[in-house]
PDB file of C-alpha atoms and ligand atoms in Angstrom:
ATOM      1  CA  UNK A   1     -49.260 -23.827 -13.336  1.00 42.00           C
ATOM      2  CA  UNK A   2     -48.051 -26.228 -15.799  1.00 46.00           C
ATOM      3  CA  UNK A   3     -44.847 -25.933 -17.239  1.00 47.00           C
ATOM      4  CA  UNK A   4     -42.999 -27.175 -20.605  1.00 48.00           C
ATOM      5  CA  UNK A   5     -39.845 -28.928 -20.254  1.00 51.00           C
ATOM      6  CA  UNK A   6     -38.582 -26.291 -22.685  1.00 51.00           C
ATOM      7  CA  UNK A   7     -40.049 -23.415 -20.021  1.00 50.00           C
ATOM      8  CA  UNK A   8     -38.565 -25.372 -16.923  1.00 43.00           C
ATOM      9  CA  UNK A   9     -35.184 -25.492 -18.419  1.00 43.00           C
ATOM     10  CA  UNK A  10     -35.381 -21.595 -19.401  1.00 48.00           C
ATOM     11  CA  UNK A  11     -36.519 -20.712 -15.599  1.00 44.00           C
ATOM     12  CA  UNK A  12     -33.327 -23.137 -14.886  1.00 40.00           C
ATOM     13  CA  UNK A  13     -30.978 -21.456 -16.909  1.00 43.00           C
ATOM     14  CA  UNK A  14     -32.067 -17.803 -15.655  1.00 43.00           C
ATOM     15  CA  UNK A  15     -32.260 -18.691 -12.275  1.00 41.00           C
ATOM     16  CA  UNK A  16     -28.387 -20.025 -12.413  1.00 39.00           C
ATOM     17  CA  UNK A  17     -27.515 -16.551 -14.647  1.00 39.00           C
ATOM     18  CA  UNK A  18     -29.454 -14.058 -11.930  1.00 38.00           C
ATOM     19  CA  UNK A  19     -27.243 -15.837  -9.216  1.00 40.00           C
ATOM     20  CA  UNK A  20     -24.127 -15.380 -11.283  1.00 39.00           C
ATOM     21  CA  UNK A  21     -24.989 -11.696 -10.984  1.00 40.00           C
ATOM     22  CA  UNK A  22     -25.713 -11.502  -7.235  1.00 39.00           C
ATOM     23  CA  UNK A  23     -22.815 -10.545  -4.964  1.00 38.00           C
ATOM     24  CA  UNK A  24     -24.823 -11.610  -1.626  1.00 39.00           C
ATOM     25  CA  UNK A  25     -24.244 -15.335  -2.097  1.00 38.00           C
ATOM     26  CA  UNK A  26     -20.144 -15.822  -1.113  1.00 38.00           C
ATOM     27  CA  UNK A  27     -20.254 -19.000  -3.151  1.00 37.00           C
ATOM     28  CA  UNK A  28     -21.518 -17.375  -6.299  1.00 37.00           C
ATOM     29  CA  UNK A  29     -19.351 -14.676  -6.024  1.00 38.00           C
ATOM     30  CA  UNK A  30     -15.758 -16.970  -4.519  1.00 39.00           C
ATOM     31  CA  UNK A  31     -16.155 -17.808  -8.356  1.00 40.00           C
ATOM     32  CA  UNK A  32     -16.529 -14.812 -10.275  1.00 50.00           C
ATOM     33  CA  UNK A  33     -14.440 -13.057  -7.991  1.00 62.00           C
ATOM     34  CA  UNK A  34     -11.479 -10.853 -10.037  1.00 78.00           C
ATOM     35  CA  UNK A  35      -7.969 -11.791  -8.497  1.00 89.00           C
ATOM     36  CA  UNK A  36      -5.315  -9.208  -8.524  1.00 95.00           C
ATOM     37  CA  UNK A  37      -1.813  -9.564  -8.247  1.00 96.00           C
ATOM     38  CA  UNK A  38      -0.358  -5.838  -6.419  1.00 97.00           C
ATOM     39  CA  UNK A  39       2.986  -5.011  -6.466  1.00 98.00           C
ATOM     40  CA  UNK A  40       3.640  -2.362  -3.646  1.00 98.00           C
ATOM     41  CA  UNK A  41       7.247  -0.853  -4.398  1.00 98.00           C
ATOM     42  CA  UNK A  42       9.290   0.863  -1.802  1.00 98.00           C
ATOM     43  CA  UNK A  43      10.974   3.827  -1.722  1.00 98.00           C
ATOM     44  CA  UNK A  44      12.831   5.568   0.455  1.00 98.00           C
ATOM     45  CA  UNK A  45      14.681   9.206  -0.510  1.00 98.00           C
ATOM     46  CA  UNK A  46      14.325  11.122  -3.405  1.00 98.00           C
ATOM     47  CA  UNK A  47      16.972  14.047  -4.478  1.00 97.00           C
ATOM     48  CA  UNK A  48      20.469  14.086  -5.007  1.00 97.00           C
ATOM     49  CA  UNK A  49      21.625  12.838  -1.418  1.00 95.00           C
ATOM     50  CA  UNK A  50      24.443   9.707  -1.501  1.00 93.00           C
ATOM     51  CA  UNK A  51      23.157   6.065  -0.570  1.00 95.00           C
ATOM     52  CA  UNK A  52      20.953   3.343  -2.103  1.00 96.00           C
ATOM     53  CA  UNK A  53      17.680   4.960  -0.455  1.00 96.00           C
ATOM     54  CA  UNK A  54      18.055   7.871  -2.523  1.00 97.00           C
ATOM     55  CA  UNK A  55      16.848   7.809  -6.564  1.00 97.00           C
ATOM     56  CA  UNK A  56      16.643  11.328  -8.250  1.00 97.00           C
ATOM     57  CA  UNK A  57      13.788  13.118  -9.158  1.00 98.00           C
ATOM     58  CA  UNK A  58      14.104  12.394 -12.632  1.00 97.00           C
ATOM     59  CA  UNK A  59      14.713   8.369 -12.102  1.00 97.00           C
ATOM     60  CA  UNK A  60      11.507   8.081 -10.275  1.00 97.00           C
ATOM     61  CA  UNK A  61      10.016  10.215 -13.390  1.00 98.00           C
ATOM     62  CA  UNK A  62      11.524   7.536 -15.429  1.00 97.00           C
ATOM     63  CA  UNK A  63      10.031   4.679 -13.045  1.00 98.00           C
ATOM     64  CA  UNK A  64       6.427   6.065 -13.093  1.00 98.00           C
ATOM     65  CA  UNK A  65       6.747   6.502 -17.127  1.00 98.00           C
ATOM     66  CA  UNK A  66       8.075   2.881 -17.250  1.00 97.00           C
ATOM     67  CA  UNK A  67       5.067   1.852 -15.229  1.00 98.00           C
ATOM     68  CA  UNK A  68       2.195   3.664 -16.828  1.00 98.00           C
ATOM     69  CA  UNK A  69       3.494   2.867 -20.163  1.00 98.00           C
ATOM     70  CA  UNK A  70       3.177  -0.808 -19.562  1.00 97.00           C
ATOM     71  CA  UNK A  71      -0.119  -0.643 -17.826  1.00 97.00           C
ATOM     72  CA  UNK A  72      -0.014  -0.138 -14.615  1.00 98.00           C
ATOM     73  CA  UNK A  73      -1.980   2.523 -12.748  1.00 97.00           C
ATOM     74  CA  UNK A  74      -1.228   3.288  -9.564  1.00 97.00           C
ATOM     75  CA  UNK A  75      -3.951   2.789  -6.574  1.00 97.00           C
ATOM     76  CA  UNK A  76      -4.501   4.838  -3.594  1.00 96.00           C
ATOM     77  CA  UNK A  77      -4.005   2.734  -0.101  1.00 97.00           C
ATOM     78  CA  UNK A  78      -7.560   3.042   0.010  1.00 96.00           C
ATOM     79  CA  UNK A  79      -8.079   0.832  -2.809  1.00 96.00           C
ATOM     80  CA  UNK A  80      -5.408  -1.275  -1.944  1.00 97.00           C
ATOM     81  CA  UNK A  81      -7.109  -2.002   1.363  1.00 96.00           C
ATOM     82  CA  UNK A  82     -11.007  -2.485  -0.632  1.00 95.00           C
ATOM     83  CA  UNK A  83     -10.046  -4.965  -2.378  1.00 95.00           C
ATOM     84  CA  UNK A  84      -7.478  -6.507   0.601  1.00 94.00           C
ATOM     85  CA  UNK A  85      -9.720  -6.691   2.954  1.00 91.00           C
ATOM     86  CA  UNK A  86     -13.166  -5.646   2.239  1.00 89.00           C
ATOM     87  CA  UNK A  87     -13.681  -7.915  -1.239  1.00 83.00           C
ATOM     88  CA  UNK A  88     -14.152  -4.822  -3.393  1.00 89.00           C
ATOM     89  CA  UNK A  89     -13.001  -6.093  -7.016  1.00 87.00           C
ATOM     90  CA  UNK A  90     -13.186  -2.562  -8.835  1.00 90.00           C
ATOM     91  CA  UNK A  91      -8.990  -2.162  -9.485  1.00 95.00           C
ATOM     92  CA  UNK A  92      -7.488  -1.231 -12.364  1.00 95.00           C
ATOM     93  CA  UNK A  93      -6.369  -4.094 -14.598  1.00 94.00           C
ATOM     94  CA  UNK A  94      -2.598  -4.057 -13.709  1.00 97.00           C
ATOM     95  CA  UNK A  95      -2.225  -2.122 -10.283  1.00 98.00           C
ATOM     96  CA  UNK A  96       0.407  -0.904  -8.171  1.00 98.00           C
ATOM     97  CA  UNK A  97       1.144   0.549  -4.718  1.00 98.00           C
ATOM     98  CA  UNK A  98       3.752   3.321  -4.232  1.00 98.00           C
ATOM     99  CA  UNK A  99       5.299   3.376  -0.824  1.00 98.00           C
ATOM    100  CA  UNK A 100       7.727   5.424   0.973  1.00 98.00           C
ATOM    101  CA  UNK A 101       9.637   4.742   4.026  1.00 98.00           C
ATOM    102  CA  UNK A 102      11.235   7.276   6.559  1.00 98.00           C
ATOM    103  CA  UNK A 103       9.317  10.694   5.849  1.00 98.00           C
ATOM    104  CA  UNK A 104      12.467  12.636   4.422  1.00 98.00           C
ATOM    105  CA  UNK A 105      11.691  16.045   3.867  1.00 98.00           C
ATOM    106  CA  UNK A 106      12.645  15.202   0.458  1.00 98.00           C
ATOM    107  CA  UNK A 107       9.135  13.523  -0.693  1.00 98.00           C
ATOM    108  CA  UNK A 108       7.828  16.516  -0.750  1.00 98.00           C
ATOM    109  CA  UNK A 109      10.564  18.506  -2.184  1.00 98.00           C
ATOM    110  CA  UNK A 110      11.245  16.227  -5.134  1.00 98.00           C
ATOM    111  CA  UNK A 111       8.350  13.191  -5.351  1.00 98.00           C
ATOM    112  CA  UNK A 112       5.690  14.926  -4.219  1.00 98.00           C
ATOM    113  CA  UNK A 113       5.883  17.323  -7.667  1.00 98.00           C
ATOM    114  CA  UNK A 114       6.638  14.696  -9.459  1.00 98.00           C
ATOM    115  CA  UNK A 115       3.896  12.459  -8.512  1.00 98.00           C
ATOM    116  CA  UNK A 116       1.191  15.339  -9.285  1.00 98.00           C
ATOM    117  CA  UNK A 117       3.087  15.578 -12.418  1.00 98.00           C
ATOM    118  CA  UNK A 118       1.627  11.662 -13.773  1.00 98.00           C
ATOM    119  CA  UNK A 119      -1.536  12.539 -11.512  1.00 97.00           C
ATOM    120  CA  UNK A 120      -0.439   9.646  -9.056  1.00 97.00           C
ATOM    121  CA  UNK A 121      -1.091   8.397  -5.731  1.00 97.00           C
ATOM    122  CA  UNK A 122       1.470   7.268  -2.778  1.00 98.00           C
ATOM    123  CA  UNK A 123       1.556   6.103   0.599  1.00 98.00           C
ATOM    124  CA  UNK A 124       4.037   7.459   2.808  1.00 98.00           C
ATOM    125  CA  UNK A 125       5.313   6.067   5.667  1.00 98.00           C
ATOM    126  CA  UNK A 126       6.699   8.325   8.483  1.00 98.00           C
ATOM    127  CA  UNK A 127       8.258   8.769  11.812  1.00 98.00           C
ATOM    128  CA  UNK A 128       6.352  10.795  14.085  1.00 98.00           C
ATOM    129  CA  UNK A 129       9.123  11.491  16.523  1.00 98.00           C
ATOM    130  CA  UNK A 130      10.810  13.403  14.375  1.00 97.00           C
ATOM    131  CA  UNK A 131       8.638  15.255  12.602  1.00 95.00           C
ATOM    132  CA  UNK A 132      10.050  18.552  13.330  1.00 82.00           C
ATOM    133  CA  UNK A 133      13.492  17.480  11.908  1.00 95.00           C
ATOM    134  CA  UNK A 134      14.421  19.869   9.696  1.00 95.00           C
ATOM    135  CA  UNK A 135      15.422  16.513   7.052  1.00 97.00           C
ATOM    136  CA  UNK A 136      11.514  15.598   7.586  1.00 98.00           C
ATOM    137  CA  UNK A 137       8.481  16.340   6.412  1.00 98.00           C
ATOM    138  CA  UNK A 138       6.745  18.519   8.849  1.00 97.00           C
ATOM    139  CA  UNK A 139       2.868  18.255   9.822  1.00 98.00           C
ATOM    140  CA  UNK A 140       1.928  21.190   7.254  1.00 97.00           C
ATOM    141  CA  UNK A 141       3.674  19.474   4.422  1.00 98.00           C
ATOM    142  CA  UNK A 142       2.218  16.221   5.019  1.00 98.00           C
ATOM    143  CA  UNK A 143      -1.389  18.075   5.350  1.00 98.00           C
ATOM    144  CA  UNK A 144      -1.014  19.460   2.103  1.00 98.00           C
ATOM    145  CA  UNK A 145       0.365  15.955   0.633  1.00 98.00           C
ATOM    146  CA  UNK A 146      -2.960  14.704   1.972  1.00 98.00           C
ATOM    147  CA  UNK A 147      -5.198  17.098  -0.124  1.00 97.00           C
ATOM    148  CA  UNK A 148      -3.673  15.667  -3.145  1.00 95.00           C
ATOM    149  CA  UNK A 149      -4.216  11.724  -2.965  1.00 92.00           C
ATOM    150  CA  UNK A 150      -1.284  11.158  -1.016  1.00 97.00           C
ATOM    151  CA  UNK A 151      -2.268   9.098   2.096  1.00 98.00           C
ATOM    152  CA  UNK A 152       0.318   8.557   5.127  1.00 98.00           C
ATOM    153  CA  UNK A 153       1.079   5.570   7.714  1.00 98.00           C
ATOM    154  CA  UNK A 154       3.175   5.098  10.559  1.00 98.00           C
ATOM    155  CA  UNK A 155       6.566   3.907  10.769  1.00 98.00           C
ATOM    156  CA  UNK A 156       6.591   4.351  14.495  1.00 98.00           C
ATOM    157  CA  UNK A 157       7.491   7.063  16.695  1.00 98.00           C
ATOM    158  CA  UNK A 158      11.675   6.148  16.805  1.00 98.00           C
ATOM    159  CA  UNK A 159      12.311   4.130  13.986  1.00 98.00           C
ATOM    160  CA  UNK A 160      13.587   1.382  16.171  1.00 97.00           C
ATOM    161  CA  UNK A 161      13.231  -2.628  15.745  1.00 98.00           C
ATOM    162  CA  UNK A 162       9.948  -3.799  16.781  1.00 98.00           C
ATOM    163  CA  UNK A 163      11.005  -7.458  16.870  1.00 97.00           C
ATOM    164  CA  UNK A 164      14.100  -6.645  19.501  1.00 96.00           C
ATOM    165  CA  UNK A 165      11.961  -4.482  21.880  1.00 96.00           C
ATOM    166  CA  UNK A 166       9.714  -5.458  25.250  1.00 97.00           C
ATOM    167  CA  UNK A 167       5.905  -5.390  24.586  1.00 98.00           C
ATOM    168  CA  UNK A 168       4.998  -2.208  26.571  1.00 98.00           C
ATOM    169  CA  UNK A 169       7.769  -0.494  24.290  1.00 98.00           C
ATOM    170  CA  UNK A 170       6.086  -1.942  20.464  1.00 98.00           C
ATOM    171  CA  UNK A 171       2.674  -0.883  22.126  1.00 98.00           C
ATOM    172  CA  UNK A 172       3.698   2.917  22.418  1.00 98.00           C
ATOM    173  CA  UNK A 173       5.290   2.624  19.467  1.00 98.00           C
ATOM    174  CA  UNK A 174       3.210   1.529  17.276  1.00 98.00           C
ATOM    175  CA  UNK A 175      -0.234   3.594  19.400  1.00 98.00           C
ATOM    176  CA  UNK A 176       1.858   6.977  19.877  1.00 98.00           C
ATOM    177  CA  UNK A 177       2.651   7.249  16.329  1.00 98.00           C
ATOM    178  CA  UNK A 178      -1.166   6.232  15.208  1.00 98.00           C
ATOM    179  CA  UNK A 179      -2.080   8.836  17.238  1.00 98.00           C
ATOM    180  CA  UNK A 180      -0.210  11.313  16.388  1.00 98.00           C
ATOM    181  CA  UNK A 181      -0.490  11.045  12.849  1.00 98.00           C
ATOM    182  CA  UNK A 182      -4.509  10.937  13.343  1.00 98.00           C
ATOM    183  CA  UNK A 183      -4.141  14.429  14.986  1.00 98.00           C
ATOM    184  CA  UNK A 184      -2.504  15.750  11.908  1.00 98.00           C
ATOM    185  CA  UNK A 185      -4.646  14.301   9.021  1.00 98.00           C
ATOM    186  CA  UNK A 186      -8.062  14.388  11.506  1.00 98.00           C
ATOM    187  CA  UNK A 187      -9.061  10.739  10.322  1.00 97.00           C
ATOM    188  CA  UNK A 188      -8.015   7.015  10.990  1.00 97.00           C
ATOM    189  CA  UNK A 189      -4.588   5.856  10.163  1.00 98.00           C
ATOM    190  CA  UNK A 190      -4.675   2.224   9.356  1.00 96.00           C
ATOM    191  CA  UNK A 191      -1.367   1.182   8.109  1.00 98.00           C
ATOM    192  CA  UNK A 192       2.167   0.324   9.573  1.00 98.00           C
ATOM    193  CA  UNK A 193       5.405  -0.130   7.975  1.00 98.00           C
ATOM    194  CA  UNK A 194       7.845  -2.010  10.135  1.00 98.00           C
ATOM    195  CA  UNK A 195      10.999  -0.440  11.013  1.00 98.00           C
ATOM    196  CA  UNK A 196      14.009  -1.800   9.022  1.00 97.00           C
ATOM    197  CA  UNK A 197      11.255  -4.783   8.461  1.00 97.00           C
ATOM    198  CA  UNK A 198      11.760  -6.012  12.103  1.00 98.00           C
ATOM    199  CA  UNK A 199       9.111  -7.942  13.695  1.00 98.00           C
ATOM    200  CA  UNK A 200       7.826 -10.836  15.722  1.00 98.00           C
ATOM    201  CA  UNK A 201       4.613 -12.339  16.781  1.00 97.00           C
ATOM    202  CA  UNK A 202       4.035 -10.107  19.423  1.00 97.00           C
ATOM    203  CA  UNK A 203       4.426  -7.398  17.163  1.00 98.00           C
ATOM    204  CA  UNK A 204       1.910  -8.943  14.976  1.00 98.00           C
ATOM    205  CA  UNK A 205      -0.535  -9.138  18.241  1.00 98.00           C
ATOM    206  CA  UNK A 206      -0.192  -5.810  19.154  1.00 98.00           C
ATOM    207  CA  UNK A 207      -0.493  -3.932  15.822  1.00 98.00           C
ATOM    208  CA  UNK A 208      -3.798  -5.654  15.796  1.00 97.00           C
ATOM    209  CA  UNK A 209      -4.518  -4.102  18.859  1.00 98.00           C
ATOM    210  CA  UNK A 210      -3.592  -1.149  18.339  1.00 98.00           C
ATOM    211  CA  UNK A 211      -6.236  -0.930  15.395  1.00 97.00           C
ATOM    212  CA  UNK A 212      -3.734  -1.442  12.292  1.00 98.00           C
ATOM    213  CA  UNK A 213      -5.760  -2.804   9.256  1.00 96.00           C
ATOM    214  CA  UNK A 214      -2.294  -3.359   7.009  1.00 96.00           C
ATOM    215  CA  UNK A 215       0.907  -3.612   7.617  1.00 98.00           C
ATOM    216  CA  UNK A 216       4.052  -3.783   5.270  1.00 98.00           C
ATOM    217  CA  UNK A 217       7.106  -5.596   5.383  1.00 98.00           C
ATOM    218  CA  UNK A 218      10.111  -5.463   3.613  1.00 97.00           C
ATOM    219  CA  UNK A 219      10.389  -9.382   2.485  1.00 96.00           C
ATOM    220  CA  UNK A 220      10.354  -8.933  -1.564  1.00 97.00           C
ATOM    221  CA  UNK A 221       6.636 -10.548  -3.013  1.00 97.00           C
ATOM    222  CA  UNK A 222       3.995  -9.279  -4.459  1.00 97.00           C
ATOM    223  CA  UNK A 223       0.476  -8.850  -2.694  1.00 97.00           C
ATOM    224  CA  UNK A 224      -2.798 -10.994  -3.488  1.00 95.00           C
ATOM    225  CA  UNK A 225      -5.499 -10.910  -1.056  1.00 91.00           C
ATOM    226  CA  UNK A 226      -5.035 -14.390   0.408  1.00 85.00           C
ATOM    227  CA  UNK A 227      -1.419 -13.196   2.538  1.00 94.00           C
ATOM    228  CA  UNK A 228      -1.716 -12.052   6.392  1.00 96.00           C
ATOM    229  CA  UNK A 229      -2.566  -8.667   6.639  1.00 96.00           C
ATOM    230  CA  UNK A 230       0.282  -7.664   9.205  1.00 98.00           C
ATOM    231  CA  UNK A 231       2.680  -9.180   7.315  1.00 98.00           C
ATOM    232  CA  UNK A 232       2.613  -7.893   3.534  1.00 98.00           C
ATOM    233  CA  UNK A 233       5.760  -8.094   1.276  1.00 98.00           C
ATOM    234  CA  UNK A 234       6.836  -5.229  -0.834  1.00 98.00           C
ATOM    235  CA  UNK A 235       9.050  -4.441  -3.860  1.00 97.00           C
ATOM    236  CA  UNK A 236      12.044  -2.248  -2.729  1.00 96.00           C
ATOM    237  CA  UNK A 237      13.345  -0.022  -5.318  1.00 96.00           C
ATOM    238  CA  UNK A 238      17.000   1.133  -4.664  1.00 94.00           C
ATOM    239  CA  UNK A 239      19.238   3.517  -6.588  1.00 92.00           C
ATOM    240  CA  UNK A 240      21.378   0.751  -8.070  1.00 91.00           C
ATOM    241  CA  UNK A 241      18.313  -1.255  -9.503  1.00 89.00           C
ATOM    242  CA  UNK A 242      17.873  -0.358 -13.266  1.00 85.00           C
ATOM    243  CA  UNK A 243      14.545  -1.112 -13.924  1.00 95.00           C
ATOM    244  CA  UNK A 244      11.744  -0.720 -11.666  1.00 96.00           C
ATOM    245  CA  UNK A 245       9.634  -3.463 -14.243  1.00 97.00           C
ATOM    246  CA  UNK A 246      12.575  -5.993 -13.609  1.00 96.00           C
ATOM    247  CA  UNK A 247      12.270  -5.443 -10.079  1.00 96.00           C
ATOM    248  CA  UNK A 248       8.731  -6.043  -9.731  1.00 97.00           C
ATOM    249  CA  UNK A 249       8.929  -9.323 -12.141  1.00 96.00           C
ATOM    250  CA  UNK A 250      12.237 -10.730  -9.754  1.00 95.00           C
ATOM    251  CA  UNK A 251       9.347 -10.671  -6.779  1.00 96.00           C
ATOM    252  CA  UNK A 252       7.221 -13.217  -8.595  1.00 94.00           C
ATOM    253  CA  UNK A 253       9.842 -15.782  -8.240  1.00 84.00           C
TER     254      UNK A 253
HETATM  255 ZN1  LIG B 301      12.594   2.960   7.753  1.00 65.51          ZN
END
């Protein structure tokens, strides 16, 4: 079939356009590909309890209006790891991760209600050895937390350093609490959260082995998809911080 120059260029120029639109060819789509940046704050307590760890109810109300009034929407750990890991670009324009540490009883007393409040998602992180302390959140709480968007990872079974401990001790660890935490919710846990941020590279090994997708730090960054997966940075939020927006733009630098 002959062909005009005018037709050859036109074929040219939808050719090139139907490729744009394909996400089977990894070059094509390296260039189109929507980066994110994701802060992922941490929190500990919540409630009325002394310390740093511990904002009030009503400060972490104040925090989530702060953050949805400037845009950002929080994303379920699910979403975080899509995109993370599994080049899944569908986020919300400005997203954010909300993390808690240490499975006080409290997150379910005080954040949990106010988190349904905004219609929000968190991750909590929890210590399966104590789960029948009566300061932490037992299995029932954390099942009903689960039918609400709230998603759960380990922070081992003792809460002890990783990075100070033999290897046979950071494999139970880190497999006992998986476990454990996959008897209670009945599907895969994926994510870690190192104790008091403590770990080496045979921590790193082993949480691979043990099946761990993600796991958080506390080194203060923000998250884009190109950082190790075993070794992602967070935003800690403490009581003495007065602005959970200043916090988050103090981890770009
Ligand atoms: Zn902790």
């Amino acid at each position: 079939m002959n062909m005009t120059r005018r037709g050859f260029l036109k074929t040219c120029a939808w050719s090139l356009f139907t490729m744009g639109l394909s996400s089977d060819l990894p070059f094509v789509r390296q260039s189109f590909a929507a980066e994110f940046n994701i802060p992922v704050l941490m929190y500990h307590r919540v409630g009325y309890t002394e310390g740093p760890l511990t904002v009030t109810p009503e400060r972490l109300s104040g925090d989530l209006s702060r953050l949805l009034g400037n845009g950002y929407v929080p994303i379920t750990l699910q979403q975080f790891e899509d995109y993370m890991f599994k080049q899944k670009d569908d986020l919300p324009r400005r997203p954010v991760l909300i993390t808690f540490d240490d499975g006080y009883r409290d997150n379910y007393e005080f954040a949990f209600p106010v988190l349904q409040q905004y219609g929000v998602a968190a991750t909590f992180f929890v210590i399966t050895g104590m789960l029948n302390d009566r300061i932490r959140l037992s299995p029932e709480q954390i099942r009903e937390m689960a039918k609400y968007r709230m998603t759960f990872g380990s922070h081992t079974v003792n809460h002890q350093s990783l990075g100070s401990m033999p290897p046979e001790n950071v494999a139970f660890e880190l497999n006992a609490s998986k476990l454990a935490l996959e008897e209670i919710l009945g599907h895969e846990v994926t994510a870690l959260s190192y104790p008091c941020g403590s770990y080496n590279a045979t921590t790193l090994r082993i949480a691979g082995e043990c099946g761990y997708s993600d796991a958080f730090t506390v080194r203060q960054a923000i998250c884009t998809r190109w950082l190790p997966q075993l070794e992602l940075p967070r935003v800690p939020v403490f009581s003495y911080y007065a602005d959970v927006l200043d916090r988050i733009a103090r981890a770009y630098s």
